[in-house]
PDB file of C-alpha atoms in Angstrom:
ATOM      1  CA  MET A   1      25.577  16.596 -22.109  1.00 68.00           C
ATOM      2  CA  ALA A   2      28.207  14.861 -20.007  1.00 74.00           C
ATOM      3  CA  MET A   3      26.801  16.478 -16.861  1.00 75.00           C
ATOM      4  CA  LEU A   4      23.322  15.232 -17.709  1.00 76.00           C
ATOM      5  CA  SER A   5      24.642  11.703 -18.256  1.00 79.00           C
ATOM      6  CA  ALA A   6      26.549  11.839 -14.969  1.00 78.00           C
ATOM      7  CA  ALA A   7      23.452  13.097 -13.140  1.00 80.00           C
ATOM      8  CA  LEU A   8      21.268  10.347 -14.615  1.00 79.00           C
ATOM      9  CA  LEU A   9      23.870   7.712 -13.749  1.00 78.00           C
ATOM     10  CA  SER A  10      24.081   9.052 -10.203  1.00 80.00           C
ATOM     11  CA  ILE A  11      20.289   8.923  -9.802  1.00 78.00           C
ATOM     12  CA  ALA A  12      20.178   5.388 -11.212  1.00 80.00           C
ATOM     13  CA  LEU A  13      22.891   4.189  -8.815  1.00 76.00           C
ATOM     14  CA  TYR A  14      21.139   5.866  -5.882  1.00 75.00           C
ATOM     15  CA  ARG A  15      17.835   4.163  -6.745  1.00 74.00           C
ATOM     16  CA  LEU A  16      19.563   0.811  -7.198  1.00 72.00           C
ATOM     17  CA  THR A  17      21.186   1.197  -3.769  1.00 76.00           C
ATOM     18  CA  LEU A  18      17.840   2.037  -2.153  1.00 68.00           C
ATOM     19  CA  MET A  19      16.150  -0.923  -3.827  1.00 71.00           C
ATOM     20  CA  THR A  20      18.948  -3.261  -2.695  1.00 72.00           C
ATOM     21  CA  VAL A  21      18.767  -2.021   0.909  1.00 66.00           C
ATOM     22  CA  ALA A  22      14.972  -2.406   0.916  1.00 66.00           C
ATOM     23  CA  HIS A  23      15.238  -5.937  -0.499  1.00 67.00           C
ATOM     24  CA  VAL A  24      17.824  -6.985   2.103  1.00 67.00           C
ATOM     25  CA  ALA A  25      15.729  -5.516   4.933  1.00 66.00           C
ATOM     26  CA  ASN A  26      12.605  -7.260   3.644  1.00 68.00           C
ATOM     27  CA  THR A  27      14.417 -10.578   3.337  1.00 69.00           C
ATOM     28  CA  ALA A  28      15.911 -10.224   6.820  1.00 68.00           C
ATOM     29  CA  SER A  29      12.517  -9.499   8.361  1.00 70.00           C
ATOM     30  CA  ARG A  30      10.982 -12.527   6.629  1.00 68.00           C
ATOM     31  CA  ALA A  31      13.853 -14.718   7.784  1.00 67.00           C
ATOM     32  CA  ALA A  32      13.456 -13.446  11.352  1.00 69.00           C
ATOM     33  CA  PHE A  33       9.740 -14.231  11.189  1.00 64.00           C
ATOM     34  CA  ALA A  34      10.516 -17.699   9.874  1.00 62.00           C
ATOM     35  CA  GLY A  35      13.002 -18.267  12.694  1.00 63.00           C
ATOM     36  CA  ARG A  36      10.389 -17.309  15.278  1.00 62.00           C
ATOM     37  CA  LEU A  37       7.886 -19.612  13.588  1.00 55.00           C
ATOM     38  CA  ILE A  38      10.281 -22.553  13.904  1.00 54.00           C
ATOM     39  CA  GLU A  39      10.802 -21.766  17.598  1.00 56.00           C
ATOM     40  CA  VAL A  40       7.037 -21.839  18.119  1.00 53.00           C
ATOM     41  CA  VAL A  41       6.572 -24.994  16.030  1.00 52.00           C
ATOM     42  CA  PRO A  42       9.725 -27.049  16.712  1.00 53.00           C
ATOM     43  CA  SER A  43       8.467 -30.002  14.687  1.00 54.00           C
ATOM     44  CA  ALA A  44       8.425 -27.872  11.521  1.00 50.00           C
ATOM     45  CA  ARG A  45      11.093 -28.984   9.089  1.00 53.00           C
ATOM     46  CA  ILE A  46      10.652 -26.618   6.164  1.00 50.00           C
ATOM     47  CA  VAL A  47       8.429 -23.559   6.244  1.00 50.00           C
ATOM     48  CA  ARG A  48       7.887 -21.327   3.239  1.00 50.00           C
ATOM     49  CA  VAL A  49       7.465 -17.650   4.036  1.00 49.00           C
ATOM     50  CA  SER A  50       5.449 -15.667   1.481  1.00 52.00           C
ATOM     51  CA  GLY A  51       7.475 -16.151  -1.654  1.00 51.00           C
ATOM     52  CA  SER A  52      10.997 -15.280  -0.528  1.00 51.00           C
ATOM     53  CA  TRP A  53      13.381 -18.067  -1.475  1.00 49.00           C
ATOM     54  CA  GLN A  54      16.083 -16.500   0.735  1.00 50.00           C
ATOM     55  CA  ALA A  55      13.858 -16.897   3.789  1.00 51.00           C
ATOM     56  CA  PHE A  56      13.019 -20.418   2.621  1.00 51.00           C
ATOM     57  CA  VAL A  57      16.739 -21.312   2.567  1.00 53.00           C
ATOM     58  CA  VAL A  58      17.295 -19.708   5.985  1.00 53.00           C
ATOM     59  CA  VAL A  59      14.418 -21.710   7.456  1.00 52.00           C
ATOM     60  CA  MET A  60      15.796 -24.935   6.010  1.00 53.00           C
ATOM     61  CA  THR A  61      19.188 -24.103   7.534  1.00 54.00           C
ATOM     62  CA  LEU A  62      17.653 -23.310  10.917  1.00 53.00           C
ATOM     63  CA  SER A  63      15.785 -26.615  10.875  1.00 52.00           C
ATOM     64  CA  SER A  64      18.853 -28.682  10.073  1.00 50.00           C
ATOM     65  CA  ASP A  65      20.947 -26.814  12.687  1.00 51.00           C
ATOM     66  CA  ARG A  66      18.329 -27.512  15.323  1.00 51.00           C
ATOM     67  CA  ASP A  67      18.372 -31.234  14.434  1.00 53.00           C
ATOM     68  CA  ARG A  68      22.130 -31.414  15.047  1.00 50.00           C
ATOM     69  CA  GLN A  69      21.913 -30.034  18.582  1.00 53.00           C
TER      70      GLN A  69
END
């Protein structure tokens, strides 16, 4: 029974790791897209990229950094 529990826990941790890596990669690609969009449209202040609040925050940061330069 203990081996079964350990195996199930191992599988759950593996799946959680894969899901986390996929989420980070997805967020990074959206943020990169948002950064390119701001370069193309320099007057853009805040751009929302398909539902990812992390990309939204990155875009806001990129906009304010560009204003300081």
